[in-house]
Amino acid sequence: MLQLVDVGRQPIDAYAKIVGLEVIAELRQLASELKSVRVAHINATSYGGGVSELLRSIVPLENDLGLKVEWRTIFGEGQFFKVTKDIHNALQGAKKYLGADEKETYLNYNLINSRELDPKDYDIIVVHDPQPAALLECCRQQEETKWVWRCHIDTSRSNEEAWDHLKKYVLRYHKTVFTMKEFVPPKFPLVDVEIIPPAIDPLSPKNLELSDKMAHRILAWLGIFPGEPFITQVSRFDRWKDPLGVIKAYKMVKESRPNLHLALVGSMALDDPEAWEIYSELTALDTNDPNLHVLTNLTGVGNMEVNAFQRLSSVVIQKSIREGFGLVVSEALWKGTPVVAGRAGGIPMQLMAGGGFLIDSVEECADRTLEILENKDLALEMGEAGRENIKNNFLITRLLRDELQLFRSLVNS
Ligand code: UDP
């Protein structure tokens, strides 16, 4: 069997105080038609990145609503994850794609994993992202099981060769789900596509209410003294998130605000071999500036710490060049913190109703950050608008509703 991720229990009723009883009643009504429907969510890693955040929150809620849902991860090794990172990068627009050997590696690992999966154990299998996308091709398909491929990547400007390769696996699925319609590749059979943006969990340790006093204490333990203003980017160490661009922008702002600090908070996802390389580059730069902090999950920055950073930062930066969604943007806005973020992928829809500025360059990133740092009223106004938009559109209960509707359409088809 594929590795099961134990996510414990979480009652849906706990969300009533945030989203209201009507929303919970609607979810219960939708779920009433899905009692005991067996679902497997399958992805590459139980830790690091947005997909594992989403699954960690949504799986217990789907179970609480009466479905029988499991989260399972595939097995992989360095060679496989290097190949799948290249696929990820090509889908986001990198020119380099796989050679024949690498394509074989990709298929072989999917084959190994498919032997650990019996589709007839489930009514619905949701496969997340490209790493396990060839599982369906490799499994002995059971007529009754419905398969969904859920793409979380910014595929708006994909490398065509990468799509041509993946398409033969993806077109076998009953449904594919993208975050935005702009991500659907050209000539994709639109009839099988659903658009569902991700969402954040307001009750997870990363997003729950935290007093300023406690947040200060948490950051002080990490050596960040919030007596001085600081800005933060929280991201996997990934070139598409442009951490070097963030440092350049910070240095520009610092010319006007010499006491400013920058925290670059990054995690090492289990399936991301590039992160170490980028981390080394950043720490090499780090040496001469005591106000530049490069922190990771490996040195104690967990969910509560990220919560504290996002809450106490004067501005949260997300200078992505490509971005599937960017949960970190919603996380910061939910805490009332203004965001300056790259005009990429799913970010603009999170800032559509206010909450921050979209930027297209390092200079603009620096200018907009300074503008917020210098105008407290603007920062407050943005914070309020941003939180309201997240409350209305990007909380986990909305995602749950969309997924239950998707499951219902599959079960009834
Ligand atoms: N994250 C974290 N610690 C880090 C870096 C990232 O907990 O050091 C979390 C972040 O809070 C968010 C997720 O990882 O919940 C990243 O999701 P996002 O959609 O922003 O980007 P992805 O990694 O999926 O490209």
Short mmCIF file of C-alpha atoms and ligand atoms in Angstrom, two decimals:
data_model
loop_
_atom_site.label_atom_id
_atom_site.label_comp_id
_atom_site.label_asym_id
_atom_site.label_seq_id
_atom_site.Cartn_x
_atom_site.Cartn_y
_atom_site.Cartn_z
CA MET A 1 0.00 0.00 0.00
CA LEU A 2 1.07 3.57 -0.60
CA GLN A 3 2.14 5.41 2.53
CA LEU A 4 -0.85 6.62 4.55
CA VAL A 5 -0.61 10.08 6.11
CA ASP A 6 -2.30 10.21 9.49
CA VAL A 7 -4.13 13.52 9.82
CA GLY A 8 -6.24 12.90 12.89
CA ARG A 9 -9.69 14.39 13.30
CA GLN A 10 -11.14 17.87 13.01
CA PRO A 11 -14.85 18.71 13.43
CA ILE A 12 -16.41 20.87 10.73
CA ASP A 13 -18.55 22.57 13.39
CA ALA A 14 -15.43 24.29 14.72
CA TYR A 15 -15.56 26.53 11.63
CA ALA A 16 -19.07 27.82 12.33
CA LYS A 17 -17.78 30.69 14.45
CA ILE A 18 -15.77 31.97 11.48
CA VAL A 19 -17.97 31.28 8.46
CA GLY A 20 -21.43 30.99 10.07
CA LEU A 21 -23.89 28.15 10.56
CA GLU A 22 -25.41 28.44 7.08
CA VAL A 23 -22.14 27.54 5.40
CA ILE A 24 -21.77 24.49 7.62
CA ALA A 25 -25.35 23.44 6.90
CA GLU A 26 -24.71 23.72 3.15
CA LEU A 27 -21.62 21.50 3.50
CA ARG A 28 -23.58 18.93 5.48
CA GLN A 29 -26.31 18.93 2.87
CA LEU A 30 -23.81 18.38 0.04
CA ALA A 31 -22.02 15.66 1.99
CA SER A 32 -25.25 13.85 2.81
CA GLU A 33 -25.24 12.48 -0.74
CA LEU A 34 -21.67 11.28 -0.36
CA LYS A 35 -21.88 9.23 2.83
CA SER A 36 -19.21 6.52 2.89
CA VAL A 37 -17.90 7.45 -0.55
CA ARG A 38 -14.29 6.24 -0.53
CA VAL A 39 -11.75 8.81 -1.72
CA ALA A 40 -7.95 8.70 -1.94
CA HIS A 41 -5.91 11.87 -2.33
CA ILE A 42 -2.47 10.95 -3.68
CA ASN A 43 0.51 13.28 -3.89
CA ALA A 44 4.29 13.22 -3.63
CA THR A 45 5.01 14.49 -0.14
CA SER A 46 3.42 14.83 3.26
CA TYR A 47 5.55 17.87 4.03
CA GLY A 48 6.55 21.09 2.27
CA GLY A 49 4.61 23.23 -0.17
CA GLY A 50 1.00 24.15 -0.69
CA VAL A 51 -0.43 20.74 -1.66
CA SER A 52 0.53 19.10 1.61
CA GLU A 53 -0.88 22.12 3.49
CA LEU A 54 -4.19 21.73 1.69
CA LEU A 55 -4.47 17.99 2.17
CA ARG A 56 -3.51 18.22 5.83
CA SER A 57 -6.52 20.47 6.39
CA ILE A 58 -9.15 19.16 4.03
CA VAL A 59 -8.86 15.40 4.56
CA PRO A 60 -10.03 15.39 8.23
CA LEU A 61 -12.94 17.67 7.34
CA GLU A 62 -14.09 15.44 4.49
CA ASN A 63 -14.00 12.53 6.92
CA ASP A 64 -15.91 14.45 9.55
CA LEU A 65 -18.61 15.06 6.93
CA GLY A 66 -19.08 11.31 6.51
CA LEU A 67 -16.90 10.44 3.51
CA LYS A 68 -14.14 7.85 3.87
CA VAL A 69 -11.08 9.76 2.80
CA GLU A 70 -7.41 8.83 2.88
CA TRP A 71 -4.29 10.80 2.03
CA ARG A 72 -1.52 8.64 0.60
CA THR A 73 1.91 9.59 -0.72
CA ILE A 74 3.94 7.92 -3.42
CA PHE A 75 7.39 6.49 -2.94
CA GLY A 76 10.27 8.26 -4.70
CA GLU A 77 14.04 8.73 -4.57
CA GLY A 78 16.48 11.46 -5.58
CA GLN A 79 16.61 10.49 -9.23
CA PHE A 80 12.81 10.49 -9.54
CA PHE A 81 12.34 13.79 -7.71
CA LYS A 82 14.98 15.43 -9.89
CA VAL A 83 12.99 14.34 -12.93
CA THR A 84 9.68 15.49 -11.46
CA LYS A 85 11.19 18.87 -10.51
CA ASP A 86 12.25 19.25 -14.15
CA ILE A 87 8.68 18.44 -15.20
CA HIS A 88 7.38 21.01 -12.72
CA ASN A 89 9.81 23.64 -14.01
CA ALA A 90 8.96 22.92 -17.66
CA LEU A 91 5.24 23.16 -16.95
CA GLN A 92 5.97 26.59 -15.49
CA GLY A 93 7.83 27.56 -18.65
CA ALA A 94 11.45 26.32 -18.37
CA LYS A 95 12.90 25.42 -21.78
CA LYS A 96 14.74 22.28 -20.68
CA TYR A 97 12.74 19.06 -20.77
CA LEU A 98 13.35 15.39 -20.15
CA GLY A 99 15.35 13.03 -22.31
CA ALA A 100 14.24 9.45 -23.05
CA ASP A 101 16.01 8.02 -19.96
CA GLU A 102 14.39 10.53 -17.68
CA LYS A 103 10.96 9.83 -19.14
CA GLU A 104 11.59 6.18 -18.42
CA THR A 105 12.58 6.96 -14.83
CA TYR A 106 9.33 8.89 -14.44
CA LEU A 107 7.25 6.02 -15.75
CA ASN A 108 9.15 3.37 -13.80
CA TYR A 109 8.51 5.04 -10.46
CA ASN A 110 4.85 5.44 -11.34
CA LEU A 111 4.77 1.77 -12.19
CA ILE A 112 6.37 0.82 -8.86
CA ASN A 113 3.83 2.96 -7.03
CA SER A 114 0.89 1.63 -9.03
CA ARG A 115 1.63 -1.85 -7.65
CA GLU A 116 0.92 -0.42 -4.19
CA LEU A 117 -2.50 0.85 -5.17
CA ASP A 118 -5.65 -1.11 -5.79
CA PRO A 119 -8.14 1.28 -7.43
CA LYS A 120 -11.09 -0.82 -6.42
CA ASP A 121 -10.48 0.22 -2.80
CA TYR A 122 -11.81 3.66 -3.78
CA ASP A 123 -14.75 5.27 -5.54
CA ILE A 124 -12.72 8.37 -6.37
CA ILE A 125 -8.95 8.85 -6.66
CA VAL A 126 -7.61 12.40 -6.75
CA VAL A 127 -4.03 12.56 -8.01
CA HIS A 128 -2.24 15.82 -7.25
CA ASP A 129 0.34 17.35 -9.60
CA PRO A 130 2.65 15.68 -12.13
CA GLN A 131 4.69 13.38 -9.89
CA PRO A 132 2.03 10.64 -9.67
CA ALA A 133 0.12 11.64 -12.86
CA ALA A 134 1.04 8.42 -14.70
CA LEU A 135 -0.45 6.22 -11.95
CA LEU A 136 -3.69 5.77 -13.85
CA GLU A 137 -1.81 4.67 -16.97
CA CYS A 138 0.08 2.12 -14.86
CA CYS A 139 -2.83 0.78 -12.81
CA ARG A 140 -5.16 -1.93 -13.90
CA GLN A 141 -8.15 0.38 -14.09
CA GLN A 142 -11.39 -0.62 -12.44
CA GLU A 143 -14.46 0.56 -14.26
CA GLU A 144 -16.13 1.88 -11.10
CA THR A 145 -13.33 4.16 -9.91
CA LYS A 146 -13.41 7.80 -10.99
CA TRP A 147 -10.03 9.47 -11.41
CA VAL A 148 -9.31 13.18 -11.02
CA TRP A 149 -6.04 14.90 -11.86
CA ARG A 150 -5.59 18.05 -9.78
CA CYS A 151 -2.95 20.43 -11.17
CA HIS A 152 -1.67 23.04 -8.70
CA ILE A 153 0.99 24.49 -10.99
CA ASP A 154 1.02 27.72 -13.00
CA THR A 155 0.73 26.19 -16.47
CA SER A 156 -0.20 29.43 -18.22
CA ARG A 157 3.08 29.47 -20.20
CA SER A 158 4.11 25.83 -20.27
CA ASN A 159 6.82 24.26 -22.33
CA GLU A 160 4.85 22.52 -25.10
CA GLU A 161 7.03 19.43 -25.06
CA ALA A 162 6.22 18.91 -21.39
CA TRP A 163 2.48 19.06 -22.06
CA ASP A 164 2.75 16.73 -24.98
CA HIS A 165 4.47 14.23 -22.73
CA LEU A 166 2.09 14.58 -19.79
CA LYS A 167 -1.06 14.89 -21.87
CA LYS A 168 -1.11 11.23 -22.75
CA TYR A 169 -1.37 10.39 -19.04
CA VAL A 170 -3.71 13.23 -18.07
CA LEU A 171 -6.29 12.77 -20.82
CA ARG A 172 -7.18 9.38 -19.37
CA TYR A 173 -8.63 11.00 -16.24
CA HIS A 174 -12.37 11.55 -15.87
CA LYS A 175 -11.78 15.14 -14.72
CA THR A 176 -8.90 17.55 -14.46
CA VAL A 177 -8.90 20.46 -12.05
CA PHE A 178 -6.92 23.67 -12.49
CA THR A 179 -6.67 26.70 -10.21
CA MET A 180 -7.56 29.20 -12.95
CA LYS A 181 -8.96 28.92 -16.45
CA GLU A 182 -5.83 30.67 -17.76
CA PHE A 183 -3.85 27.57 -16.69
CA VAL A 184 -5.77 25.19 -18.93
CA PRO A 185 -3.44 24.33 -21.78
CA PRO A 186 -4.54 25.11 -25.33
CA LYS A 187 -6.47 22.34 -27.07
CA PHE A 188 -7.38 20.71 -23.78
CA PRO A 189 -10.83 19.06 -23.90
CA LEU A 190 -12.62 21.68 -21.82
CA VAL A 191 -15.60 19.55 -21.04
CA ASP A 192 -13.64 17.57 -18.47
CA VAL A 193 -12.09 20.57 -16.73
CA GLU A 194 -13.09 22.16 -13.43
CA ILE A 195 -11.65 25.38 -12.05
CA ILE A 196 -11.13 25.34 -8.28
CA PRO A 197 -8.78 27.74 -6.50
CA PRO A 198 -7.14 26.57 -3.27
CA ALA A 199 -7.83 28.05 0.16
CA ILE A 200 -6.37 28.40 3.64
CA ASP A 201 -7.42 26.83 6.91
CA PRO A 202 -8.20 29.55 9.48
CA LEU A 203 -7.94 27.03 12.34
CA SER A 204 -4.56 25.55 11.48
CA PRO A 205 -1.68 26.54 13.79
CA LYS A 206 -0.31 28.63 10.92
CA ASN A 207 -3.43 30.76 10.67
CA LEU A 208 -5.18 30.72 14.02
CA GLU A 209 -5.40 33.84 16.15
CA LEU A 210 -2.17 34.58 17.97
CA SER A 211 -1.71 37.50 20.33
CA ASP A 212 0.92 40.06 19.37
CA LYS A 213 2.63 39.38 22.68
CA MET A 214 2.98 35.67 21.95
CA ALA A 215 4.03 36.35 18.36
CA HIS A 216 6.77 38.69 19.61
CA ARG A 217 8.03 36.04 22.01
CA ILE A 218 8.13 33.42 19.27
CA LEU A 219 10.14 35.65 16.96
CA ALA A 220 12.46 36.80 19.74
CA TRP A 221 13.40 33.15 20.26
CA LEU A 222 14.47 33.07 16.62
CA GLY A 223 16.59 36.16 17.08
CA ILE A 224 14.16 38.56 15.40
CA PHE A 225 13.37 41.53 17.60
CA PRO A 226 10.23 43.16 16.34
CA GLY A 227 11.19 46.48 17.91
CA GLU A 228 12.58 47.18 14.44
CA PRO A 229 10.43 46.93 11.31
CA PHE A 230 10.77 43.85 9.17
CA ILE A 231 9.44 42.41 5.94
CA THR A 232 9.14 38.70 5.17
CA GLN A 233 8.88 36.28 2.30
CA VAL A 234 7.74 32.76 3.24
CA SER A 235 8.37 30.29 0.40
CA ARG A 236 9.99 27.09 -0.63
CA PHE A 237 13.52 27.92 -1.83
CA ASP A 238 12.64 27.95 -5.50
CA ARG A 239 13.78 30.20 -8.35
CA TRP A 240 10.19 30.90 -9.43
CA LYS A 241 9.71 32.59 -6.04
CA ASP A 242 12.66 34.89 -6.85
CA PRO A 243 14.35 35.09 -3.41
CA LEU A 244 17.32 36.93 -4.93
CA GLY A 245 14.92 39.55 -6.29
CA VAL A 246 13.47 39.94 -2.80
CA ILE A 247 16.93 40.62 -1.39
CA LYS A 248 17.60 43.23 -4.09
CA ALA A 249 14.30 44.96 -3.34
CA TYR A 250 15.03 44.88 0.40
CA LYS A 251 18.42 46.50 -0.17
CA MET A 252 16.76 49.28 -2.15
CA VAL A 253 14.21 49.93 0.60
CA LYS A 254 16.98 49.89 3.18
CA GLU A 255 18.55 52.96 1.61
CA SER A 256 15.58 54.91 3.00
CA ARG A 257 14.93 52.69 6.03
CA PRO A 258 18.32 51.53 7.38
CA ASN A 259 16.82 49.73 10.40
CA LEU A 260 14.68 47.45 8.20
CA HIS A 261 15.08 43.67 8.51
CA LEU A 262 14.27 41.00 5.93
CA ALA A 263 13.29 37.46 6.91
CA LEU A 264 13.45 34.89 4.14
CA VAL A 265 11.65 31.90 5.54
CA GLY A 266 11.92 28.77 3.46
CA SER A 267 11.11 25.14 3.83
CA MET A 268 12.84 22.11 2.44
CA ALA A 269 10.09 20.09 0.80
CA LEU A 270 10.81 16.38 0.75
CA ASP A 271 10.37 16.20 -3.03
CA ASP A 272 12.34 19.34 -3.95
CA PRO A 273 16.02 18.69 -4.74
CA GLU A 274 16.74 22.30 -5.82
CA ALA A 275 16.00 23.84 -2.45
CA TRP A 276 19.41 23.07 -0.94
CA GLU A 277 21.24 24.68 -3.83
CA ILE A 278 19.24 27.88 -3.49
CA TYR A 279 19.55 27.84 0.28
CA SER A 280 23.35 27.73 -0.03
CA GLU A 281 23.31 30.68 -2.41
CA LEU A 282 21.21 32.69 0.00
CA THR A 283 23.23 31.89 3.08
CA ALA A 284 26.41 32.85 1.24
CA LEU A 285 24.87 36.29 0.66
CA ASP A 286 23.66 36.46 4.22
CA THR A 287 27.04 36.92 5.87
CA ASN A 288 27.52 40.68 5.73
CA ASP A 289 24.14 41.92 6.78
CA PRO A 290 22.92 41.34 10.35
CA ASN A 291 19.41 42.43 9.33
CA LEU A 292 19.07 39.72 6.67
CA HIS A 293 17.72 36.49 8.16
CA VAL A 294 17.50 33.23 6.21
CA LEU A 295 15.50 30.74 8.24
CA THR A 296 14.14 27.27 7.59
CA ASN A 297 12.00 24.53 9.03
CA LEU A 298 15.27 22.75 9.81
CA THR A 299 16.22 25.46 12.31
CA GLY A 300 12.92 25.61 14.10
CA VAL A 301 10.59 27.62 11.86
CA GLY A 302 7.36 25.66 12.01
CA ASN A 303 3.74 26.68 11.56
CA MET A 304 3.47 28.89 14.64
CA GLU A 305 6.65 30.71 13.70
CA VAL A 306 5.35 31.32 10.17
CA ASN A 307 2.13 32.58 11.74
CA ALA A 308 4.13 35.04 13.88
CA PHE A 309 6.20 36.25 10.91
CA GLN A 310 3.16 36.82 8.72
CA ARG A 311 1.33 38.58 11.57
CA LEU A 312 4.05 40.95 12.70
CA SER A 313 5.68 41.82 9.37
CA SER A 314 5.06 45.36 8.21
CA VAL A 315 4.73 43.94 4.70
CA VAL A 316 4.72 40.38 3.40
CA ILE A 317 6.49 40.01 0.07
CA GLN A 318 5.76 37.26 -2.46
CA LYS A 319 7.86 38.16 -5.45
CA SER A 320 6.92 35.15 -7.54
CA ILE A 321 7.55 35.02 -11.26
CA ARG A 322 5.26 32.01 -11.66
CA GLU A 323 2.82 30.91 -9.00
CA GLY A 324 0.18 28.19 -8.95
CA PHE A 325 -1.79 29.98 -6.26
CA GLY A 326 0.47 31.19 -3.49
CA LEU A 327 -1.25 30.16 -0.26
CA VAL A 328 1.20 32.42 1.53
CA VAL A 329 -0.58 35.46 0.09
CA SER A 330 -3.93 34.43 1.56
CA GLU A 331 -2.21 33.48 4.83
CA ALA A 332 -0.74 36.98 5.20
CA LEU A 333 -3.94 38.76 4.14
CA TRP A 334 -5.97 36.72 6.59
CA LYS A 335 -3.76 38.14 9.34
CA GLY A 336 -4.41 41.68 8.13
CA THR A 337 -0.89 42.13 6.80
CA PRO A 338 -0.43 44.04 3.52
CA VAL A 339 1.18 42.08 0.68
CA VAL A 340 3.45 43.16 -2.17
CA ALA A 341 3.47 40.35 -4.70
CA GLY A 342 4.42 39.41 -8.24
CA ARG A 343 1.71 39.58 -10.88
CA ALA A 344 1.83 35.83 -11.45
CA GLY A 345 -0.60 32.91 -11.57
CA GLY A 346 -3.12 32.84 -8.75
CA ILE A 347 -1.78 35.90 -6.91
CA PRO A 348 -3.84 38.63 -8.66
CA MET A 349 -7.14 36.98 -7.75
CA GLN A 350 -6.19 37.10 -4.08
CA LEU A 351 -5.39 40.81 -4.29
CA MET A 352 -8.30 41.76 -6.54
CA ALA A 353 -10.32 43.29 -3.73
CA GLY A 354 -7.38 45.08 -2.08
CA GLY A 355 -4.89 43.93 0.49
CA GLY A 356 -1.73 44.95 -1.29
CA PHE A 357 0.08 45.78 -4.50
CA LEU A 358 0.91 43.70 -7.56
CA ILE A 359 4.38 44.32 -8.94
CA ASP A 360 6.31 43.40 -12.09
CA SER A 361 9.90 44.28 -11.15
CA VAL A 362 12.39 44.56 -8.32
CA GLU A 363 12.18 48.36 -8.42
CA GLU A 364 8.40 48.30 -8.18
CA CYS A 365 8.63 45.80 -5.33
CA ALA A 366 10.93 48.18 -3.44
CA ASP A 367 8.82 51.29 -4.19
CA ARG A 368 5.54 49.70 -3.15
CA THR A 369 7.03 48.22 0.00
CA LEU A 370 8.39 51.61 1.00
CA GLU A 371 5.04 53.22 0.24
CA ILE A 372 3.32 50.91 2.71
CA LEU A 373 6.08 51.26 5.32
CA GLU A 374 5.63 55.02 5.21
CA ASN A 375 1.87 55.12 5.40
CA LYS A 376 0.30 53.44 8.42
CA ASP A 377 -3.26 54.31 7.35
CA LEU A 378 -2.72 52.72 3.97
CA ALA A 379 -1.32 49.60 5.65
CA LEU A 380 -4.37 49.34 7.93
CA GLU A 381 -6.81 49.89 5.09
CA MET A 382 -5.10 47.24 2.98
CA GLY A 383 -5.01 44.81 5.88
CA GLU A 384 -8.76 45.11 6.43
CA ALA A 385 -9.67 44.79 2.74
CA GLY A 386 -7.38 41.80 2.34
CA ARG A 387 -8.80 39.92 5.31
CA GLU A 388 -12.36 40.49 4.12
CA ASN A 389 -11.58 39.10 0.65
CA ILE A 390 -9.98 35.98 2.11
CA LYS A 391 -12.93 35.49 4.44
CA ASN A 392 -15.34 35.64 1.50
CA ASN A 393 -13.42 33.62 -1.06
CA PHE A 394 -10.37 31.74 0.12
CA LEU A 395 -11.18 29.85 3.32
CA ILE A 396 -11.11 26.06 3.43
CA THR A 397 -14.91 25.81 3.70
CA ARG A 398 -15.26 27.22 0.16
CA LEU A 399 -12.71 24.71 -1.12
CA LEU A 400 -14.56 21.95 0.67
CA ARG A 401 -17.82 22.97 -0.98
CA ASP A 402 -16.19 22.94 -4.43
CA GLU A 403 -14.62 19.52 -3.84
CA LEU A 404 -17.86 18.01 -2.56
CA GLN A 405 -19.64 19.31 -5.66
CA LEU A 406 -16.94 17.77 -7.81
CA PHE A 407 -17.25 14.43 -6.00
CA ARG A 408 -21.02 14.55 -6.37
CA SER A 409 -20.78 15.10 -10.11
CA LEU A 410 -18.40 12.15 -10.38
CA VAL A 411 -20.49 9.79 -8.30
CA ASN A 412 -23.62 10.68 -10.30
CA SER A 413 -21.96 10.46 -13.70
N1 UDP B 1 5.65 27.20 4.14
C1 UDP B 1 6.04 26.94 5.44
N2 UDP B 1 7.31 27.19 5.80
C2 UDP B 1 8.21 27.67 4.95
C3 UDP B 1 7.83 27.93 3.62
C4 UDP B 1 6.53 27.68 3.25
O1 UDP B 1 5.23 26.53 6.27
O2 UDP B 1 9.35 27.87 5.35
C5 UDP B 1 4.25 26.96 3.77
C6 UDP B 1 3.49 28.24 3.51
O3 UDP B 1 3.07 28.82 4.73
C7 UDP B 1 2.36 27.74 2.62
C8 UDP B 1 3.02 26.62 1.84
O4 UDP B 1 4.18 26.22 2.56
O5 UDP B 1 1.31 27.24 3.42
C9 UDP B 1 3.44 27.06 0.46
O6 UDP B 1 2.33 27.10 -0.37
P1 UDP B 1 2.26 28.07 -1.63
O7 UDP B 1 0.95 27.81 -2.29
O8 UDP B 1 2.48 29.48 -1.21
O9 UDP B 1 3.48 27.66 -2.55
P2 UDP B 1 4.02 26.26 -3.12
O10 UDP B 1 5.11 25.83 -2.21
O11 UDP B 1 2.88 25.30 -3.13
O12 UDP B 1 4.53 26.60 -4.46
#
